[in-house]
């Protein structure tokens, strides 16, 4: 595979709408049939795609034949093409999955992390990959499972596979990609966890088939990954999707970023809890208790959560006014813990979106850790299926073959 | 030309860096040399591009020969390929330009509009195109100048060429594209004026060669056009770049859009003037006088302008935090009239941008109406050079040939 933009467009369309005939792919992505056929052939040759023979037989006759008299021969993803590993690291646990080329999870491993020691964490990651690799061999993919995606929160340098800074893991400048590659002999790519989750949603999940969507995560941090025209926005200076620092809050509140009125300064879990403690006059109040009181009608505590939901809604509305996604998926551990802020988010979003942007679908959806790990695998799949995308920033390390 | 994404990438790279060898194009856009050669050939065949023979001769020897021993044969834009017309309509005047395929303005016509009558305006547009068409014939382009781009402020439906709503012209649902096409026999495409101006900057102007930039216009309205990965963001619901409705202002101020705290509600020219009148206690104060007083040290009036600059800076910082452009160009009649708000814009931008987004270049640049008209021409050029982009929303009308 050459990994041209046209090939990427074809592959993502097949993922979204398989089985699908090339004429329909052409219509969907706005290229000529000739260009689509040219882009599809290397994918068929490489074994990523296959003809959907069953469908062609079922639908013999008119449906399987184009007006040109040629069989339409729909194509689909060859799920057994290869397996890919995805691992999500948090400061509390490591979750790894093995997915097939269709994105289905075929194996899963989970380990608890005690502390944020780099060596121990890397050892755990390697252990998980080794275990999943045995499962991959038994499943008998056409090509060996040689690619690993790792996802970590914070500032990740795709170009070097280094974790520049991960506040929750308290890691600075960790050479994660190279070290895991050396220990496992696999190609390893490292990505920010929210961007990786968005990639999973785009290829296999809730945003499948959407060229324009946003994934917003709320909790310890408030972040987002934005997909425009099918591609993740990375920002010319590696900053993008920083909705936690939109100044839609109280301008007198200073954020640790140096700005004022940032959403995160009032609506992150820590900011919320600190405000609840202030309001209740109880410096030891736990998040669990604060949530409990908000649920059971403590108006002052509830107002703190509603205010956070309001600011998150304004931030999402800002994204809608600026880039106009078809859908916004809201997730993250904050949503799981205090899901009752949903109506505040929705109300502020509806009020502040401009004109037709009000039609944007808001999809509030808690997602399990395994889904975040699948995101890391999706990033690795994107890497090896579309090497041309490397130009836009990520680098794949080592591995036993090229 | 087939108008594939690869062809678009090649052509825009040649525009930005001509003369340029195909090996350098390949490096620049991250495609293989083979893919670039495949994408360049139809552009050469069509006569859009030509070999830079002069350069190949000058640089005979090592420089003109690749390591593979083949001549590098740099290519450049064939400026005489065809001429294109661009017309910008405001409620006060109509400016038209004739540009060659290299984007240079080769002819210009300007007429004053009295009133906003649709028939009179269309008659003026047709008159300007007819005059410029005579000039085009004299210039002797290789292909006749058959394409027109029209740009209008407000809500424009690219798919149908209709102006849905233009507040300043006070037009609703005007079938502008079809009517001008019928009267001139040309292919006509209609675009929102800010988006068109961004297209000109991307192809020929200040943002040439940039894949990620924002154009912000301040004045009667506050808007923006955003280019990510080389393409204008249009939004799934045709709403994008609405930075005038980011809620970074006073949350008690209601905007005519129904939201609160919108930038436009405090920083548009009308909002500014109204606030200046309030502060001065002079309901008849003119904008010119308000600007004069701010310049000559009236602290209360100056504060109103500084506040507007502050909000505009926050809005631009929000764009930087969300999409991470390499450069932001700020223009519009507001900038021309009250350019002294520049430092307020810059200060707030610097304070509110997150991390490396602070490195975003802010380029404050008043642009003449002819440049806006060149934007309309750039949109038309994009249309006929890249028909595949039609899939993303615009439609070209009629014309004497296909």
mmCIF file of C-alpha atoms in Angstrom, chain A residues 114-302:
data_model
loop_
_atom_site.group_PDB
_atom_site.id
_atom_site.type_symbol
_atom_site.label_atom_id
_atom_site.label_comp_id
_atom_site.label_asym_id
_atom_site.label_seq_id
_atom_site.Cartn_x
_atom_site.Cartn_y
_atom_site.Cartn_z
ATOM 1 C CA UNK A 114 0.807 0.726 42.119
ATOM 2 C CA UNK A 115 2.469 4.125 41.914
ATOM 3 C CA UNK A 116 3.670 5.872 38.767
ATOM 4 C CA UNK A 117 7.152 4.363 38.491
ATOM 5 C CA UNK A 118 8.164 4.367 34.818
ATOM 6 C CA UNK A 119 10.023 1.046 34.826
ATOM 7 C CA UNK A 120 7.192 -0.773 36.582
ATOM 8 C CA UNK A 121 4.607 0.681 34.214
ATOM 9 C CA UNK A 122 6.611 -0.276 31.140
ATOM 10 C CA UNK A 123 7.103 -3.773 32.517
ATOM 11 C CA UNK A 124 3.325 -4.081 32.951
ATOM 12 C CA UNK A 125 2.696 -2.852 29.409
ATOM 13 C CA UNK A 126 5.182 -5.376 28.022
ATOM 14 C CA UNK A 127 3.634 -8.183 30.065
ATOM 15 C CA UNK A 128 0.183 -7.369 28.707
ATOM 16 C CA UNK A 129 1.410 -7.254 25.120
ATOM 17 C CA UNK A 130 3.241 -10.574 25.539
ATOM 18 C CA UNK A 131 0.096 -12.220 26.893
ATOM 19 C CA UNK A 132 -2.082 -10.804 24.120
ATOM 20 C CA UNK A 133 0.530 -11.808 21.523
ATOM 21 C CA UNK A 134 0.077 -15.471 22.491
ATOM 22 C CA UNK A 135 -3.649 -15.076 21.929
ATOM 23 C CA UNK A 136 -2.969 -13.434 18.553
ATOM 24 C CA UNK A 137 -0.845 -16.381 17.414
ATOM 25 C CA UNK A 138 -3.647 -18.820 18.306
ATOM 26 C CA UNK A 139 -6.172 -16.762 16.335
ATOM 27 C CA UNK A 140 -4.019 -17.223 13.226
ATOM 28 C CA UNK A 141 -4.161 -13.836 11.445
ATOM 29 C CA UNK A 142 -2.958 -13.776 7.834
ATOM 30 C CA UNK A 143 -0.145 -11.396 8.850
ATOM 31 C CA UNK A 144 1.532 -11.499 12.265
ATOM 32 C CA UNK A 145 0.324 -8.956 14.835
ATOM 33 C CA UNK A 146 3.298 -6.615 14.840
ATOM 34 C CA UNK A 147 1.888 -3.198 15.724
ATOM 35 C CA UNK A 148 1.164 -1.644 19.083
ATOM 36 C CA UNK A 149 -0.565 1.627 19.936
ATOM 37 C CA UNK A 150 -0.070 3.142 23.391
ATOM 38 C CA UNK A 151 -2.206 5.950 24.753
ATOM 39 C CA UNK A 152 -1.441 8.241 27.664
ATOM 40 C CA UNK A 153 -3.055 11.445 28.868
ATOM 41 C CA UNK A 154 -1.054 14.631 28.553
ATOM 42 C CA UNK A 155 1.443 16.032 26.114
ATOM 43 C CA UNK A 156 2.692 13.304 23.802
ATOM 44 C CA UNK A 157 5.212 13.866 21.024
ATOM 45 C CA UNK A 158 4.023 11.640 18.172
ATOM 46 C CA UNK A 159 7.085 12.393 16.128
ATOM 47 C CA UNK A 160 9.417 10.809 18.682
ATOM 48 C CA UNK A 161 7.073 8.537 20.652
ATOM 49 C CA UNK A 162 8.037 10.366 23.845
ATOM 50 C CA UNK A 163 5.694 11.354 26.623
ATOM 51 C CA UNK A 164 6.724 14.960 27.160
ATOM 52 C CA UNK A 165 4.538 15.523 30.188
ATOM 53 C CA UNK A 166 1.726 13.481 31.694
ATOM 54 C CA UNK A 167 0.467 15.259 34.823
ATOM 55 C CA UNK A 168 -1.520 12.321 36.285
ATOM 56 C CA UNK A 169 1.285 9.814 35.752
ATOM 57 C CA UNK A 170 3.720 12.544 36.804
ATOM 58 C CA UNK A 171 5.975 11.586 33.898
ATOM 59 C CA UNK A 172 8.304 13.992 32.154
ATOM 60 C CA UNK A 173 10.137 13.167 28.955
ATOM 61 C CA UNK A 174 9.692 9.387 29.039
ATOM 62 C CA UNK A 175 10.946 7.542 25.947
ATOM 63 C CA UNK A 176 7.908 5.264 26.017
ATOM 64 C CA UNK A 177 7.678 4.266 22.346
ATOM 65 C CA UNK A 178 11.303 3.247 21.923
ATOM 66 C CA UNK A 179 11.412 1.356 25.233
ATOM 67 C CA UNK A 180 8.293 -0.721 24.585
ATOM 68 C CA UNK A 181 9.458 -1.376 21.042
ATOM 69 C CA UNK A 182 12.835 -2.602 22.270
ATOM 70 C CA UNK A 183 11.260 -4.902 24.840
ATOM 71 C CA UNK A 184 8.623 -6.416 22.543
ATOM 72 C CA UNK A 185 10.151 -6.275 19.063
ATOM 73 C CA UNK A 186 6.954 -4.631 17.814
ATOM 74 C CA UNK A 187 6.337 -1.387 15.953
ATOM 75 C CA UNK A 188 5.066 1.019 18.580
ATOM 76 C CA UNK A 189 3.246 4.310 18.215
ATOM 77 C CA UNK A 190 2.276 6.616 21.084
ATOM 78 C CA UNK A 191 -0.696 8.974 21.119
ATOM 79 C CA UNK A 192 -2.551 11.265 23.475
ATOM 80 C CA UNK A 193 -5.412 9.243 24.963
ATOM 81 C CA UNK A 194 -8.272 11.538 23.934
ATOM 82 C CA UNK A 195 -7.015 11.726 20.339
ATOM 83 C CA UNK A 196 -6.686 7.925 20.327
ATOM 84 C CA UNK A 197 -10.231 7.474 21.624
ATOM 85 C CA UNK A 198 -11.498 9.770 18.877
ATOM 86 C CA UNK A 199 -9.681 7.617 16.318
ATOM 87 C CA UNK A 200 -11.474 4.511 17.638
ATOM 88 C CA UNK A 201 -14.837 6.256 17.439
ATOM 89 C CA UNK A 202 -14.079 7.387 13.913
ATOM 90 C CA UNK A 203 -13.012 3.983 12.609
ATOM 91 C CA UNK A 204 -15.168 1.588 14.605
ATOM 92 C CA UNK A 205 -17.393 3.414 17.070
ATOM 93 C CA UNK A 206 -20.059 6.043 17.527
ATOM 94 C CA UNK A 207 -18.659 8.424 14.918
ATOM 95 C CA UNK A 208 -18.204 5.772 12.239
ATOM 96 C CA UNK A 209 -18.764 7.263 8.829
ATOM 97 C CA UNK A 210 -18.693 10.837 10.130
ATOM 98 C CA UNK A 211 -16.149 13.212 8.627
ATOM 99 C CA UNK A 212 -16.790 15.941 11.181
ATOM 100 C CA UNK A 213 -17.193 15.258 14.867
ATOM 101 C CA UNK A 214 -15.836 16.203 18.254
ATOM 102 C CA UNK A 215 -15.063 14.016 21.223
ATOM 103 C CA UNK A 216 -15.170 15.880 24.532
ATOM 104 C CA UNK A 217 -13.941 14.319 27.766
ATOM 105 C CA UNK A 218 -14.798 15.736 31.156
ATOM 106 C CA UNK A 219 -13.327 14.838 34.528
ATOM 107 C CA UNK A 220 -9.871 15.501 35.970
ATOM 108 C CA UNK A 221 -9.171 17.505 32.838
ATOM 109 C CA UNK A 222 -11.520 18.858 30.206
ATOM 110 C CA UNK A 223 -10.292 18.167 26.716
ATOM 111 C CA UNK A 224 -11.392 17.303 23.237
ATOM 112 C CA UNK A 225 -10.287 15.749 20.003
ATOM 113 C CA UNK A 226 -11.674 17.276 16.842
ATOM 114 C CA UNK A 227 -12.083 15.557 13.499
ATOM 115 C CA UNK A 228 -12.587 17.776 10.463
ATOM 116 C CA UNK A 229 -12.913 16.398 6.944
ATOM 117 C CA UNK A 230 -12.031 12.958 8.256
ATOM 118 C CA UNK A 231 -8.750 13.957 9.895
ATOM 119 C CA UNK A 232 -7.835 14.742 13.481
ATOM 120 C CA UNK A 233 -6.873 18.391 13.991
ATOM 121 C CA UNK A 234 -3.358 18.505 15.446
ATOM 122 C CA UNK A 235 -2.651 22.233 15.359
ATOM 123 C CA UNK A 236 0.356 23.903 13.784
ATOM 124 C CA UNK A 237 1.996 24.107 17.222
ATOM 125 C CA UNK A 238 0.697 20.721 18.456
ATOM 126 C CA UNK A 239 -2.061 22.486 20.385
ATOM 127 C CA UNK A 240 -5.681 21.810 19.372
ATOM 128 C CA UNK A 241 -8.950 20.895 21.030
ATOM 129 C CA UNK A 242 -8.014 22.712 24.259
ATOM 130 C CA UNK A 243 -11.603 23.490 25.169
ATOM 131 C CA UNK A 244 -10.716 23.431 28.872
ATOM 132 C CA UNK A 245 -9.014 26.779 28.338
ATOM 133 C CA UNK A 246 -11.793 28.617 26.524
ATOM 134 C CA UNK A 247 -12.442 31.761 28.590
ATOM 135 C CA UNK A 248 -16.207 31.378 28.953
ATOM 136 C CA UNK A 249 -16.175 31.334 32.763
ATOM 137 C CA UNK A 250 -15.757 33.985 35.452
ATOM 138 C CA UNK A 251 -13.010 36.369 34.224
ATOM 139 C CA UNK A 252 -11.830 36.914 37.787
ATOM 140 C CA UNK A 253 -10.821 33.261 38.189
ATOM 141 C CA UNK A 254 -7.155 32.659 37.351
ATOM 142 C CA UNK A 255 -6.334 29.309 35.744
ATOM 143 C CA UNK A 256 -3.049 27.471 36.280
ATOM 144 C CA UNK A 257 -2.404 27.987 32.533
ATOM 145 C CA UNK A 258 -2.070 31.746 33.161
ATOM 146 C CA UNK A 259 -5.367 32.620 31.486
ATOM 147 C CA UNK A 260 -8.576 33.820 33.128
ATOM 148 C CA UNK A 261 -12.069 32.361 33.107
ATOM 149 C CA UNK A 262 -10.992 28.978 31.735
ATOM 150 C CA UNK A 263 -13.600 26.209 31.807
ATOM 151 C CA UNK A 264 -11.181 23.890 33.606
ATOM 152 C CA UNK A 265 -10.608 26.427 36.379
ATOM 153 C CA UNK A 266 -14.245 26.026 37.418
ATOM 154 C CA UNK A 267 -15.448 22.741 35.950
ATOM 155 C CA UNK A 268 -12.663 20.168 36.299
ATOM 156 C CA UNK A 269 -13.347 17.567 38.992
ATOM 157 C CA UNK A 270 -10.773 19.161 41.306
ATOM 158 C CA UNK A 271 -12.170 22.678 40.806
ATOM 159 C CA UNK A 272 -15.703 21.422 41.332
ATOM 160 C CA UNK A 273 -14.814 19.595 44.513
ATOM 161 C CA UNK A 274 -12.902 22.549 45.883
ATOM 162 C CA UNK A 275 -15.901 24.808 45.257
ATOM 163 C CA UNK A 276 -18.296 22.277 46.850
ATOM 164 C CA UNK A 277 -16.088 22.170 49.958
ATOM 165 C CA UNK A 278 -16.135 25.961 50.121
ATOM 166 C CA UNK A 279 -19.904 26.154 49.729
ATOM 167 C CA UNK A 280 -20.484 23.425 52.338
ATOM 168 C CA UNK A 281 -17.826 24.783 54.659
ATOM 169 C CA UNK A 282 -16.361 21.258 54.892
ATOM 170 C CA UNK A 283 -12.733 21.126 53.731
ATOM 171 C CA UNK A 284 -12.727 17.319 53.854
ATOM 172 C CA UNK A 285 -15.890 16.705 51.823
ATOM 173 C CA UNK A 286 -15.353 13.814 49.368
ATOM 174 C CA UNK A 287 -16.429 13.879 45.716
ATOM 175 C CA UNK A 288 -18.682 10.907 46.342
ATOM 176 C CA UNK A 289 -20.468 12.750 49.169
ATOM 177 C CA UNK A 290 -20.713 15.967 47.172
ATOM 178 C CA UNK A 291 -22.340 14.061 44.312
ATOM 179 C CA UNK A 292 -24.661 12.335 46.760
ATOM 180 C CA UNK A 293 -25.779 15.651 48.262
ATOM 181 C CA UNK A 294 -26.327 17.220 44.857
ATOM 182 C CA UNK A 295 -28.503 14.252 43.925
ATOM 183 C CA UNK A 296 -30.504 14.398 47.136
ATOM 184 C CA UNK A 297 -31.437 18.049 46.777
ATOM 185 C CA UNK A 298 -28.709 20.150 48.450
ATOM 186 C CA UNK A 299 -29.354 23.283 46.399
ATOM 187 C CA UNK A 300 -26.013 25.005 47.057
ATOM 188 C CA UNK A 301 -23.954 21.925 46.105
ATOM 189 C CA UNK A 302 -26.204 21.175 43.125
#
